[in-house]
Tab-separated table of C-alpha atoms in Angstrom:
chain	number	residue	atom	x	y	z
N	15	LEU	CA	0.000	0.000	0.000
N	16	THR	CA	1.486	3.350	-1.041
N	17	SER	CA	0.313	6.950	-0.902
N	18	ALA	CA	0.971	9.588	-3.551
N	19	THR	CA	2.001	12.015	-0.786
N	20	SER	CA	3.428	11.727	2.709
N	21	THR	CA	1.778	14.885	4.115
N	22	ILE	CA	-1.592	16.515	3.548
N	23	SER	CA	-3.426	19.469	5.102
N	24	GLU	CA	-6.731	18.698	6.745
N	25	ALA	CA	-8.184	21.416	4.506
N	26	ALA	CA	-7.111	19.672	1.277
N	27	GLY	CA	-10.643	18.455	0.608
N	28	THR	CA	-12.575	15.311	-0.229
N	29	ASN	CA	-10.718	12.559	-2.097
N	30	SER	CA	-7.479	14.560	-2.014
N	31	VAL	CA	-5.199	11.628	-1.137
N	32	THR	CA	-4.552	8.892	-3.735
N	33	TYR	CA	-3.434	5.422	-2.645
N	34	THR	CA	-2.263	2.497	-4.745
N	35	LEU	CA	-2.978	-0.988	-3.416
N	36	SER	CA	-1.049	-3.867	-5.019
N	37	ARG	CA	-1.058	-7.638	-4.644
N	38	ASN	CA	1.996	-9.799	-5.317
N	39	SER	CA	0.167	-13.001	-6.203
N	40	GLU	CA	1.129	-14.657	-9.484
N	41	ASP	CA	-2.477	-15.575	-10.238
N	42	ASN	CA	-4.554	-12.397	-10.680
N	43	THR	CA	-7.428	-13.968	-12.582
N	44	ALA	CA	-9.916	-13.354	-9.765
N	45	ALA	CA	-10.954	-10.029	-8.280
N	46	LEU	CA	-9.815	-9.420	-4.698
N	47	ASN	CA	-11.881	-7.565	-2.102
N	48	VAL	CA	-9.677	-5.755	0.426
N	49	ASN	CA	-10.754	-4.252	3.759
N	50	LEU	CA	-9.432	-0.800	4.709
N	51	THR	CA	-9.142	0.809	8.138
N	52	SER	CA	-7.895	4.199	9.333
N	53	SER	CA	-6.152	4.472	12.697
N	54	LEU	CA	-7.712	7.931	13.127
N	55	PRO	CA	-10.991	8.129	11.193
N	56	GLY	CA	-11.630	11.517	12.781
N	57	ARG	CA	-8.632	12.852	10.838
N	58	LEU	CA	-8.635	10.744	7.649
N	59	THR	CA	-11.498	8.679	6.239
N	60	VAL	CA	-11.124	5.732	3.855
N	61	PRO	CA	-13.571	3.454	2.021
N	62	THR	CA	-14.612	0.343	3.916
N	63	THR	CA	-13.426	-1.874	1.063
N	64	VAL	CA	-11.789	-1.634	-2.349
N	65	THR	CA	-11.601	-4.260	-5.073
N	66	ILE	CA	-8.567	-5.122	-7.136
N	67	PRO	CA	-10.160	-6.102	-10.455
N	68	ALA	CA	-9.741	-9.490	-12.064
N	69	GLY	CA	-6.608	-9.606	-14.155
N	70	SER	CA	-5.059	-6.576	-12.435
N	71	PRO	CA	-2.244	-6.503	-9.867
N	72	SER	CA	-3.354	-3.206	-8.326
N	73	VAL	CA	-6.043	-0.582	-7.873
N	74	THR	CA	-6.019	3.111	-6.962
N	75	TRP	CA	-8.458	4.714	-4.535
N	76	THR	CA	-8.798	7.953	-2.581
N	77	ALA	CA	-9.019	9.024	1.055
N	78	SER	CA	-10.322	12.261	2.564
N	79	PRO	CA	-8.831	14.348	5.393
N	80	VAL	CA	-11.402	15.643	7.887
N	81	ASN	CA	-11.396	19.440	8.150
N	82	THR	CA	-12.420	20.332	11.700
N	83	THR	CA	-12.514	23.667	13.512
N	84	LEU	CA	-10.570	22.280	16.497
N	85	VAL	CA	-6.910	22.926	17.192
N	86	GLU	CA	-5.734	19.309	17.373
N	87	GLY	CA	-2.157	19.431	16.134
N	88	ASP	CA	-0.652	17.386	13.328
N	89	ALA	CA	-1.368	13.638	13.361
N	90	SER	CA	0.199	10.578	11.783
N	91	VAL	CA	-2.566	8.346	10.414
N	92	ASN	CA	-1.926	4.710	9.545
N	93	ILE	CA	-4.037	3.022	6.859
N	94	THR	CA	-4.208	-0.762	6.908
N	95	ALA	CA	-5.313	-3.018	4.040
N	96	SER	CA	-6.287	-6.630	4.835
N	97	ALA	CA	-7.609	-9.581	2.853
N	98	ALA	CA	-7.924	-13.309	3.561
N	99	GLY	CA	-4.789	-15.185	2.554
N	100	PHE	CA	-2.644	-12.047	2.325
N	101	SER	CA	-0.346	-10.292	4.765
N	102	ASN	CA	-1.597	-6.836	5.683
N	103	GLY	CA	-0.344	-3.784	3.874
N	104	SER	CA	-0.062	-0.395	5.526
N	105	ALA	CA	0.950	3.192	4.837
N	106	SER	CA	1.286	6.251	7.069
N	107	LEU	CA	0.223	9.787	6.224
N	108	MET	CA	0.812	13.001	8.189
N	109	VAL	CA	-2.363	15.126	8.382
N	110	THR	CA	-1.468	18.706	9.284
N	111	ASP	CA	-3.758	20.957	11.309
N	112	ASN	CA	-4.783	24.277	9.702
N	113	ASP	CA	-6.672	25.716	12.672
N	114	VAL	CA	-5.573	28.451	15.097
N	115	ALA	CA	-6.644	28.876	18.710
N	116	THR	CA	-9.847	30.925	18.647
N	117	LEU	CA	-12.489	32.120	21.086
N	118	SER	CA	-16.094	32.300	19.907
N	119	LEU	CA	-18.799	34.244	21.708
N	120	THR	CA	-22.576	34.038	21.420
N	121	ALA	CA	-25.384	35.972	23.097
N	122	ALA	CA	-28.954	34.983	23.931
N	123	PRO	CA	-31.097	36.874	23.300
N	124	THR	CA	-29.342	39.024	20.706
N	125	SER	CA	-31.612	42.017	21.342
N	126	ALA	CA	-33.486	43.385	24.365
N	127	SER	CA	-35.052	46.508	25.818
N	128	GLU	CA	-32.826	48.460	28.192
N	129	ASN	CA	-35.323	47.750	30.998
N	130	ALA	CA	-34.989	43.957	30.586
N	131	GLY	CA	-33.090	43.943	33.870
N	132	SER	CA	-29.969	42.641	35.512
N	133	GLU	CA	-28.354	39.565	33.947
N	134	ALA	CA	-30.866	39.614	31.087
N	135	ILE	CA	-28.330	38.425	28.500
N	136	THR	CA	-26.588	35.048	28.652
N	137	PHE	CA	-23.249	34.842	26.867
N	138	THR	CA	-21.354	31.668	26.023
N	139	VAL	CA	-17.628	31.775	25.320
N	140	THR	CA	-16.061	28.719	23.683
N	141	ARG	CA	-12.474	27.669	22.964
N	142	ASN	CA	-11.697	25.529	19.921
N	143	THR	CA	-8.694	23.701	21.393
N	144	SER	CA	-9.047	19.936	21.779
N	145	ASP	CA	-6.810	20.084	24.865
N	146	THR	CA	-8.999	21.223	27.772
N	147	SER	CA	-6.711	19.966	30.539
N	148	GLN	CA	-6.068	23.532	31.731
N	149	ALA	CA	-8.544	26.169	32.863
N	150	ILE	CA	-8.278	29.482	31.022
N	151	ILE	CA	-9.264	32.950	32.209
N	152	VAL	CA	-10.846	35.063	29.466
N	153	ALA	CA	-11.002	38.862	29.688
N	154	LEU	CA	-14.307	40.491	28.813
N	155	ALA	CA	-15.176	44.012	27.693
N	156	SER	CA	-18.323	45.870	26.613
N	157	SER	CA	-18.087	48.520	23.908
N	158	ASP	CA	-20.427	50.707	26.010
N	159	ALA	CA	-20.628	49.855	29.702
N	160	THR	CA	-23.188	52.638	30.216
N	161	ARG	CA	-25.691	50.481	28.303
N	162	LEU	CA	-24.493	46.889	28.891
N	163	THR	CA	-22.165	45.607	31.598
N	164	VAL	CA	-20.294	42.300	31.739
N	165	PRO	CA	-17.884	40.759	34.271
N	166	ALA	CA	-14.202	41.597	33.914
N	167	THR	CA	-13.333	37.933	33.327
N	168	VAL	CA	-14.845	34.478	32.970
N	169	THR	CA	-13.095	31.132	33.525
N	170	ILE	CA	-13.495	28.163	31.217
N	171	PRO	CA	-12.860	25.276	33.626
N	172	VAL	CA	-10.709	22.194	33.257
N	173	GLY	CA	-12.341	19.616	30.998
N	174	SER	CA	-14.759	22.083	29.437
N	175	ALA	CA	-14.731	23.811	26.070
N	176	SER	CA	-17.038	26.654	27.138
N	177	ALA	CA	-18.429	28.768	29.950
N	178	THR	CA	-21.402	31.090	30.353
N	179	PHE	CA	-21.687	34.503	31.954
N	180	LYS	CA	-24.380	37.164	32.296
N	181	GLY	CA	-24.645	40.633	30.837
N	182	SER	CA	-26.772	43.300	32.520
N	183	LEU	CA	-28.643	46.086	30.780
N	184	VAL	CA	-28.472	49.574	32.272
N	185	ASP	CA	-31.918	51.142	32.597
N	186	ASN	CA	-31.673	54.928	32.823
N	187	THR	CA	-34.097	57.814	32.339
N	188	LEU	CA	-32.301	59.342	29.361
N	189	VAL	CA	-33.800	59.231	25.892
N	190	GLU	CA	-31.091	57.569	23.847
N	191	ALA	CA	-30.987	56.011	20.415
N	192	ASN	CA	-31.245	52.276	19.953
N	193	GLN	CA	-27.717	50.892	19.991
N	194	SER	CA	-25.715	47.803	19.109
N	195	ILE	CA	-23.239	46.855	21.830
N	196	THR	CA	-20.291	44.577	21.100
N	197	VAL	CA	-18.868	42.352	23.816
N	198	THR	CA	-15.325	41.095	23.240
N	199	ALA	CA	-13.614	38.054	24.763
N	200	THR	CA	-9.801	38.082	24.699
N	201	LEU	CA	-6.960	35.804	25.778
N	202	THR	CA	-3.317	35.897	24.743
N	203	GLY	CA	-2.640	33.300	22.067
N	204	PHE	CA	-6.268	33.172	20.906
N	205	VAL	CA	-8.164	35.032	18.211
N	206	ASN	CA	-10.733	37.301	19.894
N	207	GLY	CA	-14.389	36.345	20.074
N	208	THR	CA	-17.172	38.927	19.728
N	209	ALA	CA	-20.944	39.049	20.076
N	210	THR	CA	-23.322	41.926	19.391
N	211	VAL	CA	-26.479	42.745	21.337
N	212	GLY	CA	-29.076	45.250	20.124
N	213	ILE	CA	-30.371	47.542	22.902
N	214	THR	CA	-33.723	49.226	22.323
N	215	GLU	CA	-34.637	52.445	24.117
N	216	ASN	CA	-37.664	52.419	26.458
N	217	ASP	CA	-37.697	56.067	27.571
N	218	THR	CA	-39.769	58.901	26.097
N	219	ALA	CA	-39.056	62.616	26.073
N	220	ALA	CA	-40.424	64.339	29.163
N	221	LEU	CA	-40.030	67.661	30.982
């Protein structure tokens, strides 16, 4: 079993890796069904079986790297070919990771009246790293703390990819325009995450 390349990016796409499977039997008059397995199917997928046609010593087939959004690191994937009466064939391929450490931030709801109250908005911050063995402390900031306040930090705990925190709307007596407030989550080594909340005004002009 041989591969046309020794390294492939996980972003290379479907059927981007070509393998050649050969048999060394003198008698090739019959077709041969061969089972295929991937040591890491979450990084590289292969067909369940391929068939070397009757009269042929070999067949080519393709495998597909799995493009995830997780930072997983590069991985060596071993493909094994097996068939009754034959010794197994194998080939290794390095699948390289194209992802960078990133924070994502979502808000629910994404819009509210300024009188919706304290802790009216629930935010979820998520890290895309597969390694969650360490807690991380994420800094938070509101683009206008006079309309929407958030904690200074939130901790994503050990073993978890995400954490939630509350945002509180500031209800005042001023007549202000409706406004979109952006909350930003930051941590050194990660791409920032942002979420926008629309604040609608509930006050009317009065003397």
